[in-house]
Coordinates of C-alpha atoms and ligand atoms in Angstrom, one line a residue:
M1 CA 0.0 0.0 0.0
I2 CA 1.2 3.5 -0.9
D3 CA 0.6 6.2 1.7
G4 CA -1.0 9.4 0.5
S5 CA -4.2 11.1 -0.1
P6 CA -7.1 8.9 -1.3
D7 CA -8.0 11.5 -3.9
Y8 CA -4.4 11.8 -5.2
R9 CA -3.9 15.4 -3.9
D10 CA -0.4 14.9 -2.6
S11 CA 2.3 17.4 -2.1
G12 CA 6.0 17.0 -1.3
L13 CA 6.5 13.9 -3.4
E14 CA 10.0 14.0 -4.9
F15 CA 11.0 13.1 -8.4
S16 CA 14.6 12.0 -9.2
P17 CA 17.0 14.5 -10.7
D18 CA 17.0 12.7 -14.1
F19 CA 13.2 12.8 -14.4
V20 CA 12.5 15.2 -17.3
F21 CA 9.8 17.8 -16.8
G22 CA 8.7 19.4 -20.0
S23 CA 5.7 20.6 -22.0
A24 CA 4.3 19.7 -25.4
T25 CA 2.7 21.4 -28.5
A26 CA 2.0 20.4 -32.1
S27 CA 2.7 22.3 -35.3
Y28 CA -0.8 22.9 -36.7
Q29 CA -2.1 23.8 -33.3
I30 CA 0.3 26.7 -32.7
E31 CA 2.4 27.7 -35.7
G32 CA 0.0 29.7 -38.0
A33 CA 1.9 31.1 -41.0
V34 CA 0.3 28.5 -43.2
R35 CA 1.2 30.0 -46.5
E36 CA 4.7 31.1 -45.7
D37 CA 8.2 30.0 -46.8
G38 CA 6.8 27.4 -49.2
R39 CA 4.6 25.5 -46.8
G40 CA 2.2 23.2 -48.7
V41 CA -1.4 22.6 -47.7
S42 CA -2.1 19.9 -45.1
I43 CA -5.3 17.9 -44.6
W44 CA -6.0 20.0 -41.5
D45 CA -6.0 23.2 -43.7
T46 CA -8.5 21.6 -46.0
F47 CA -10.6 20.2 -43.2
S48 CA -10.7 23.4 -41.1
H49 CA -11.6 25.4 -44.1
T50 CA -14.6 23.1 -44.8
P51 CA -17.6 24.8 -43.3
G52 CA -19.2 23.0 -40.4
K53 CA -16.2 20.8 -39.5
I54 CA -14.7 22.9 -36.7
V55 CA -16.6 24.7 -33.9
N56 CA -17.0 28.4 -35.1
D57 CA -15.3 27.4 -38.3
D58 CA -12.0 28.2 -36.7
T59 CA -8.8 27.4 -38.5
G60 CA -5.1 27.1 -37.7
D61 CA -4.2 29.9 -40.2
V62 CA -2.9 32.1 -37.4
A63 CA -3.2 30.0 -34.3
C64 CA -0.6 31.2 -31.7
D65 CA 1.5 32.8 -34.5
H66 CA 4.4 30.7 -33.1
Y67 CA 6.1 30.6 -36.4
H68 CA 6.9 34.3 -36.1
R69 CA 7.2 34.3 -32.3
V70 CA 9.5 31.4 -31.8
E71 CA 12.2 33.4 -30.1
S72 CA 9.9 34.9 -27.4
D73 CA 8.2 31.5 -27.0
L74 CA 11.6 30.0 -26.4
D75 CA 12.2 32.6 -23.7
L76 CA 8.9 31.7 -22.2
M77 CA 10.0 28.1 -22.0
A78 CA 13.2 29.2 -20.3
E79 CA 11.3 31.4 -17.9
L80 CA 9.3 28.3 -16.8
G81 CA 12.5 26.3 -16.5
L82 CA 11.3 23.6 -18.9
E83 CA 13.8 20.7 -19.1
S84 CA 12.4 19.4 -22.3
Y85 CA 10.1 20.6 -25.1
R86 CA 8.0 18.3 -27.2
F87 CA 7.1 19.8 -30.6
S88 CA 6.1 18.5 -33.9
I89 CA 7.3 19.1 -37.4
A90 CA 4.9 20.1 -40.1
W91 CA 5.5 17.7 -43.0
P92 CA 4.2 20.2 -45.6
R93 CA 6.8 22.7 -44.5
I94 CA 9.5 20.1 -45.3
Q95 CA 7.9 18.8 -48.5
A96 CA 5.0 20.9 -49.7
D97 CA 3.3 18.1 -51.6
G98 CA 4.8 15.2 -49.5
T99 CA 7.5 14.2 -52.0
G100 CA 10.9 15.3 -53.3
S101 CA 13.8 17.3 -52.0
P102 CA 13.3 19.1 -48.7
D103 CA 12.5 22.8 -48.4
E104 CA 15.5 24.5 -46.9
K105 CA 13.3 27.3 -45.3
G106 CA 11.1 24.7 -43.5
L107 CA 14.1 22.9 -42.2
A108 CA 15.7 26.1 -41.2
F109 CA 12.7 27.0 -39.0
Y110 CA 13.0 23.8 -37.0
G111 CA 16.8 24.2 -36.9
R112 CA 16.3 27.6 -35.2
L113 CA 13.8 26.1 -32.8
V114 CA 16.2 23.2 -31.9
D115 CA 19.2 25.5 -31.5
G116 CA 17.2 27.9 -29.4
L117 CA 16.2 25.0 -27.1
L118 CA 19.7 23.8 -26.8
E119 CA 21.0 27.3 -26.0
R120 CA 18.6 27.4 -23.2
G121 CA 19.4 23.9 -21.9
I122 CA 16.1 22.4 -23.0
R123 CA 16.0 18.9 -24.5
P124 CA 14.3 18.8 -27.9
I125 CA 11.8 16.0 -28.3
A126 CA 10.6 16.0 -32.0
T127 CA 7.5 14.3 -33.3
L128 CA 7.5 13.7 -37.0
Y129 CA 3.8 13.4 -37.5
H130 CA 1.2 15.1 -35.4
W131 CA -1.6 14.8 -38.0
D132 CA -0.7 17.4 -40.7
L133 CA -0.4 15.2 -43.7
P134 CA 0.3 17.0 -47.0
Q135 CA -3.0 17.3 -48.8
A136 CA -1.4 16.1 -52.1
L137 CA -0.7 12.7 -50.4
E138 CA -4.3 12.6 -49.2
D139 CA -5.5 13.2 -52.8
R140 CA -3.8 9.9 -53.6
G141 CA -5.5 8.1 -50.8
G142 CA -3.6 9.4 -47.7
W143 CA -3.2 6.7 -45.1
T144 CA -5.3 4.2 -47.0
H145 CA -2.6 4.3 -49.7
R146 CA 0.4 2.1 -48.9
D147 CA 2.8 4.5 -50.6
T148 CA 2.2 7.1 -48.0
A149 CA 4.2 5.0 -45.5
Y150 CA 7.1 5.1 -47.9
R151 CA 6.7 8.9 -48.4
F152 CA 6.8 9.2 -44.6
A153 CA 10.1 7.3 -44.5
D154 CA 11.5 9.6 -47.1
Y155 CA 10.4 12.7 -45.1
A156 CA 11.9 11.1 -41.9
Q157 CA 15.2 10.7 -43.7
H158 CA 15.4 14.3 -44.7
V159 CA 14.5 15.6 -41.2
G160 CA 16.9 13.1 -39.6
E161 CA 19.7 14.3 -41.8
A162 CA 19.0 18.0 -41.0
L163 CA 18.3 17.8 -37.3
G164 CA 19.6 14.4 -36.2
D165 CA 22.8 15.8 -34.8
R166 CA 20.8 17.9 -32.2
V167 CA 17.4 16.3 -31.4
A168 CA 17.5 14.3 -28.1
M169 CA 14.5 12.1 -28.7
W170 CA 12.4 11.3 -31.8
T171 CA 8.8 10.3 -31.9
T172 CA 7.5 8.9 -35.2
L173 CA 3.8 9.2 -34.8
N174 CA 1.5 11.0 -32.4
E175 CA -1.6 9.0 -31.5
P176 CA -2.0 7.0 -34.7
W177 CA -5.3 5.9 -33.1
C178 CA -6.7 9.3 -33.8
S179 CA -5.2 9.6 -37.3
A180 CA -6.8 6.3 -38.3
Y181 CA -10.1 6.0 -36.5
L182 CA -11.1 9.7 -36.1
G183 CA -9.6 10.6 -39.5
Y184 CA -11.0 7.7 -41.6
G185 CA -13.6 6.0 -39.3
S186 CA -15.8 8.5 -37.5
G187 CA -14.5 11.4 -39.7
V188 CA -14.5 14.0 -36.9
H189 CA -10.8 14.7 -37.7
A190 CA -9.2 15.4 -41.1
P191 CA -9.5 14.1 -43.7
G192 CA -13.1 13.4 -42.5
V193 CA -13.6 10.0 -44.2
T194 CA -16.3 7.7 -42.6
S195 CA -15.4 4.1 -43.5
G196 CA -14.4 1.3 -41.1
R197 CA -12.4 -0.4 -43.8
A198 CA -10.5 2.8 -44.6
A199 CA -9.8 3.2 -40.8
L200 CA -8.3 -0.3 -40.5
T201 CA -6.3 0.1 -43.7
A202 CA -4.9 3.4 -42.2
V203 CA -4.0 1.6 -39.0
H204 CA -1.8 -0.7 -40.9
H205 CA -0.2 1.9 -43.1
L206 CA 0.5 4.1 -40.1
N207 CA 2.2 1.2 -38.3
L208 CA 4.2 0.6 -41.5
A209 CA 5.1 4.3 -41.6
H210 CA 6.3 4.0 -38.0
G211 CA 8.6 1.1 -38.8
L212 CA 9.9 2.5 -42.1
G213 CA 10.3 6.0 -40.5
L214 CA 12.2 4.7 -37.5
A215 CA 14.6 2.8 -39.8
A216 CA 15.1 5.9 -41.9
L217 CA 15.8 8.0 -38.9
R218 CA 18.3 5.6 -37.4
S219 CA 20.1 5.5 -40.7
S220 CA 20.3 9.3 -41.0
V221 CA 20.9 10.4 -37.4
T222 CA 24.5 10.7 -36.4
R223 CA 24.2 11.3 -32.6
P224 CA 24.7 8.0 -30.8
E225 CA 22.8 8.8 -27.6
T226 CA 19.6 9.7 -29.6
E227 CA 16.5 7.9 -28.4
Y228 CA 13.5 6.7 -30.5
S229 CA 9.9 6.4 -29.6
A230 CA 6.3 6.4 -30.7
T231 CA 3.4 8.1 -28.9
L232 CA 0.2 6.2 -28.3
N233 CA -2.9 7.3 -26.6
I234 CA -3.3 4.0 -24.8
H235 CA -6.9 3.7 -23.7
M236 CA -7.6 2.9 -20.1
I237 CA -10.7 0.7 -20.4
R238 CA -13.0 -0.3 -17.6
G239 CA -16.0 -2.6 -17.6
A240 CA -19.4 -1.0 -16.8
E241 CA -20.4 -2.4 -13.4
D242 CA -24.1 -2.7 -14.2
A243 CA -23.3 -5.2 -16.9
D244 CA -22.6 -8.9 -16.3
A245 CA -19.0 -10.1 -16.3
D246 CA -19.1 -11.6 -19.8
S247 CA -20.4 -8.4 -21.3
Q248 CA -17.8 -6.4 -19.6
E249 CA -15.0 -8.7 -20.5
E250 CA -16.0 -8.9 -24.1
A251 CA -16.4 -5.2 -24.5
V252 CA -13.0 -4.4 -22.8
R253 CA -11.2 -7.0 -24.9
R254 CA -12.7 -5.6 -28.2
I255 CA -11.8 -2.0 -27.4
D256 CA -8.4 -2.9 -26.1
A257 CA -7.8 -4.8 -29.4
L258 CA -8.9 -1.9 -31.6
A259 CA -7.4 1.0 -29.6
N260 CA -4.3 -0.4 -28.0
R261 CA -3.1 -3.8 -29.3
A262 CA -3.7 -2.8 -33.0
F263 CA -0.5 -0.7 -32.4
T264 CA 1.4 -2.3 -29.6
G265 CA 1.0 -5.7 -31.3
P266 CA 2.8 -5.0 -34.5
M267 CA 5.1 -2.3 -33.1
L268 CA 6.3 -4.1 -29.9
L269 CA 5.5 -7.7 -30.5
G270 CA 5.7 -8.1 -34.3
A271 CA 2.1 -9.3 -34.9
Y272 CA -1.5 -8.2 -35.1
P273 CA -3.5 -9.9 -32.3
Q274 CA -5.7 -12.7 -33.7
D275 CA -8.8 -11.5 -31.8
L276 CA -8.5 -8.1 -33.6
L277 CA -8.4 -9.9 -37.0
D278 CA -11.4 -12.0 -35.9
D279 CA -13.4 -9.0 -34.6
T280 CA -13.0 -7.1 -37.8
A281 CA -13.3 -9.9 -40.3
S282 CA -16.7 -8.6 -41.6
V283 CA -15.0 -5.2 -42.3
T284 CA -11.7 -6.3 -43.9
D285 CA -9.7 -9.4 -44.6
W286 CA -6.4 -7.5 -43.8
Q287 CA -5.0 -8.3 -47.2
F288 CA -3.2 -5.0 -47.1
V289 CA -0.7 -6.6 -44.6
R290 CA 1.9 -7.8 -47.0
P291 CA 4.6 -10.5 -46.3
G292 CA 7.5 -8.8 -44.5
D293 CA 5.5 -5.8 -43.2
L294 CA 5.5 -7.0 -39.6
E295 CA 9.2 -7.3 -39.5
L296 CA 9.5 -3.8 -40.9
I297 CA 7.1 -2.4 -38.2
H298 CA 8.6 -4.3 -35.3
Q299 CA 11.6 -2.1 -34.7
P300 CA 13.3 -1.6 -31.3
I301 CA 12.3 1.6 -29.6
D302 CA 13.9 3.1 -26.5
V303 CA 10.9 4.7 -24.9
L304 CA 7.1 4.4 -25.3
G305 CA 5.3 7.7 -25.3
V306 CA 2.0 7.7 -23.5
N307 CA -0.7 10.3 -23.8
Y308 CA -3.3 10.2 -21.1
Y309 CA -6.4 12.3 -20.4
S310 CA -9.2 10.1 -19.0
T311 CA -10.8 6.6 -19.1
V312 CA -13.5 4.9 -21.0
T313 CA -16.1 2.5 -19.6
V314 CA -17.7 -0.1 -21.8
K315 CA -20.2 -3.0 -22.0
M316 CA -21.8 -4.9 -24.9
W317 CA -25.0 -3.1 -26.0
D318 CA -28.1 -5.2 -25.1
G319 CA -29.7 -4.3 -28.5
H320 CA -32.7 -2.4 -27.2
S321 CA -32.1 0.0 -24.3
P322 CA -31.1 3.6 -25.1
R323 CA -27.5 3.5 -26.1
S324 CA -24.9 5.9 -24.9
N325 CA -21.9 6.7 -27.0
A326 CA -19.6 8.5 -24.5
D327 CA -16.3 7.6 -26.0
G328 CA -15.1 11.3 -25.6
H329 CA -14.7 12.1 -29.3
G330 CA -17.9 13.7 -30.5
A331 CA -20.9 12.5 -32.4
S332 CA -20.7 11.3 -36.0
T333 CA -22.5 9.3 -38.6
G334 CA -19.3 7.2 -38.9
S335 CA -17.9 4.9 -36.3
A336 CA -14.5 5.0 -34.7
W337 CA -14.9 1.3 -33.6
P338 CA -15.1 -0.8 -36.8
G339 CA -16.5 -4.2 -36.2
S340 CA -17.3 -3.4 -32.6
E341 CA -20.1 -1.0 -33.0
N342 CA -22.0 -3.1 -30.5
V343 CA -19.8 -2.0 -27.7
E344 CA -21.5 0.7 -25.7
F345 CA -19.5 3.5 -24.1
V346 CA -21.3 4.5 -20.9
E347 CA -21.3 7.8 -19.1
Q348 CA -18.7 7.9 -16.4
D349 CA -18.6 9.5 -13.0
G350 CA -17.2 13.1 -12.8
P351 CA -15.7 15.4 -12.2
Y352 CA -15.1 16.4 -15.8
T353 CA -12.9 18.8 -17.7
A354 CA -14.3 21.2 -20.3
M355 CA -13.9 18.5 -22.9
G356 CA -16.4 16.4 -20.9
W357 CA -13.6 14.0 -20.1
N358 CA -13.7 12.4 -16.7
I359 CA -10.9 13.2 -14.3
A360 CA -9.4 9.9 -13.2
P361 CA -5.9 9.9 -11.8
D362 CA -6.4 6.4 -10.4
G363 CA -6.9 5.3 -14.0
F364 CA -3.7 6.9 -15.0
E365 CA -1.8 5.1 -12.3
Q366 CA -3.4 1.8 -13.3
L367 CA -2.7 2.3 -17.0
L368 CA 1.0 2.9 -16.3
V369 CA 1.2 -0.1 -14.0
D370 CA -0.6 -2.3 -16.6
L371 CA 1.7 -1.2 -19.4
H372 CA 4.8 -1.8 -17.4
Q373 CA 3.6 -5.3 -16.6
Q374 CA 2.9 -5.9 -20.3
F375 CA 6.3 -4.5 -21.5
P376 CA 8.6 -4.6 -18.5
E377 CA 11.7 -3.8 -20.5
L378 CA 10.3 -0.7 -22.1
P379 CA 10.7 2.7 -20.3
L380 CA 7.7 5.0 -20.5
M381 CA 7.5 8.8 -21.0
I382 CA 4.3 10.8 -20.5
T383 CA 4.2 12.7 -23.8
E384 CA 0.9 14.4 -23.0
N385 CA -1.3 15.0 -20.0
G386 CA -3.2 18.1 -19.1
A387 CA -6.7 19.6 -19.1
A388 CA -9.0 22.2 -20.6
F389 CA -11.3 24.2 -18.3
D390 CA -13.6 27.0 -19.0
G391 CA -13.2 30.5 -17.5
D392 CA -9.5 31.2 -17.8
E393 CA -9.3 34.9 -17.7
V394 CA -6.5 37.4 -17.5
V395 CA -7.0 39.8 -14.5
D396 CA -4.2 42.1 -13.6
G397 CA -1.7 40.0 -15.4
R398 CA -2.7 36.8 -13.7
V399 CA -4.9 33.8 -14.6
H400 CA -6.3 31.8 -11.7
D401 CA -6.8 28.3 -12.9
P402 CA -7.2 26.2 -9.7
E403 CA -8.9 23.3 -11.5
R404 CA -5.9 22.9 -13.8
V405 CA -3.4 23.0 -10.9
D406 CA -5.6 20.4 -9.1
Y407 CA -5.7 18.2 -12.3
L408 CA -1.9 18.4 -12.7
R409 CA -1.3 17.7 -9.0
R410 CA -3.5 14.6 -9.0
H411 CA -1.9 13.3 -12.2
F412 CA 1.7 13.9 -11.1
T413 CA 0.8 12.1 -7.9
A414 CA -0.6 9.2 -9.9
A415 CA 2.6 9.1 -12.0
H416 CA 4.7 9.1 -8.8
R417 CA 2.7 6.3 -7.3
A418 CA 3.1 4.2 -10.5
M419 CA 6.9 4.7 -10.2
Q420 CA 6.7 3.6 -6.6
R421 CA 5.1 0.4 -7.9
G422 CA 8.0 -0.2 -10.2
V423 CA 7.0 1.6 -13.4
V424 CA 10.0 3.1 -15.2
L425 CA 8.9 6.6 -16.2
R426 CA 11.4 8.9 -17.8
G427 CA 9.6 12.2 -17.8
Y428 CA 6.4 14.1 -18.3
Q429 CA 5.4 16.6 -21.0
V430 CA 2.4 18.7 -19.9
W431 CA -0.1 19.4 -22.6
S432 CA 0.1 22.1 -23.4
L433 CA 2.5 25.0 -23.2
L434 CA 0.1 27.4 -24.9
D435 CA -3.6 27.6 -25.4
N436 CA -4.1 26.5 -29.0
F437 CA -6.2 25.2 -31.8
E438 CA -7.9 22.2 -30.3
W439 CA -8.8 20.4 -33.6
A440 CA -12.5 20.0 -34.1
Y441 CA -13.1 22.2 -31.1
G442 CA -11.2 25.1 -32.6
Y443 CA -10.2 27.8 -30.0
T444 CA -13.0 27.0 -27.6
K445 CA -11.0 24.7 -25.4
R446 CA -7.9 26.0 -23.6
F447 CA -5.4 23.5 -22.6
G448 CA -2.4 25.8 -22.0
I449 CA -0.5 26.5 -18.8
V450 CA 0.1 29.8 -20.6
H451 CA -2.9 31.8 -21.6
V452 CA -2.9 33.2 -25.2
D453 CA -5.0 36.2 -26.1
Y454 CA -5.8 35.4 -29.7
E455 CA -6.5 39.1 -30.6
T456 CA -3.1 40.4 -29.4
Q457 CA -1.1 37.2 -29.2
E458 CA -0.1 38.2 -25.7
R459 CA 1.0 35.3 -23.5
T460 CA 0.2 35.3 -19.7
L461 CA 1.4 32.6 -17.3
K462 CA -1.5 30.9 -15.6
D463 CA -1.2 29.9 -12.0
S464 CA -0.7 26.3 -13.3
A465 CA 2.5 27.5 -15.1
R466 CA 3.7 29.1 -11.9
W467 CA 2.9 25.9 -10.0
Y468 CA 4.7 23.8 -12.6
R469 CA 7.7 26.1 -12.5
E470 CA 8.0 25.3 -8.9
L471 CA 7.6 21.6 -9.4
I472 CA 10.4 21.7 -12.1
S473 CA 12.8 23.8 -10.0
T474 CA 12.4 21.6 -6.8
H475 CA 11.5 18.3 -8.5
R476 CA 8.9 18.1 -5.7
I477 CA 5.1 18.5 -6.0
P478 CA 4.4 21.9 -4.5
Q479 CA 1.9 22.7 -1.8
Ligands
FCB501 C1 -4.4 14.7 -28.0 C2 -3.7 15.3 -29.1 C3 -3.2 16.8 -28.8 C4 -4.3 17.5 -28.1 C5 -4.8 16.8 -26.9 C6 -5.9 17.5 -26.1 O1 -5.2 13.7 -28.5 O2 -2.5 14.6 -29.4 O3 -2.9 17.4 -30.0 O4 -5.3 18.0 -28.9 O5 -5.3 15.5 -27.3

């Protein structure tokens, strides 16, 4: 038994000196400058400019204008004492149409960012793909088209050659679950396709891109101590207690197969789980998996990146009672759960964030412990965790956000408890450094520890940023 507060509101817990505290962002969510320096169009430009897809029809055209404000944003990171910064590279800045020789201006922007981090003693953690696929590749089928994985490897090679001498850790893909199932299944994300078969095809080609991209990086990066990873939003799945044990078990198994093992299977174990193939047999025969693919996907990685926000609770739908669909990802005519549409996602107990996501630090602890048990040799890194709440407001240069401080305290406590239980956790990247473009929710959801006034682009530290600064400087959870 671990001592501590039953609600995970601990203070004083100490993290080792080598635990890396950082913060995360993603290119399309903060950069703006979408038509500058040769940047091509991405699927998120197209999607956000399609009326009705994004709340308020917001777009990332300007976002946080980070592309022009990179120097002052770097100073902000230094002011917070960040030890690492996780950012993503916009593929269409490197190859406007997803092919061919790299754009020097695009590479130079990320070179300046990486140099600025190193000058300030901040470790650069670079994600190659945080969802902004060049539109030209989508026009040829995007992630349903096998060649996209090869184009990704080519892009990885260029970026590795340009930045590989300086980046500390590489992440191939961010949450391929979202790219595949929200992009091609439910269609609430770009490119907005609603086809179960397309979603599963995309799963495989994203896995293939991960493997090919990793190999390309390793062959182009010159720095021996560089580390390699992928970031998954591993789902923490619970059975609904009002259902019988069989129903719970079946629903949990199905969702675990689609959401988690569809990626950890090929990436970490070298095979797709048989139950996933069986569950989805009416959707696809998986013929898109060619001989040799699994060997290509199954590359050694040094760290597994984990993004965690909340849990899901499931049971098999009984076929007649009103059915809830609380999977946390917005309503759609399409399904994010191909072959398992009969799984019901039930409403969960609060409290909730502004996304409607339940706050469950106990689920976070459990997920880390479970992952460690499954893959005991693989160190973990929290590559995203954080929360949106309504009501952040600048008053006299301060933003009081006690709910976000509380959320972070409880989740850092959970991470600490997981480590006490043997989990090897290397660091924690808070989502997000800045308020930003929250995909289908546009600018209505603020996840930043730094407030952004989108009219003036003024940045203001929220109380959560001040709290986090103290945590970083002492390596101890503050009062
Ligand atoms: C994750 C995304 C990230 C951000 C958070 C809230 O799924 O990786 O870009 O939108 O959710």
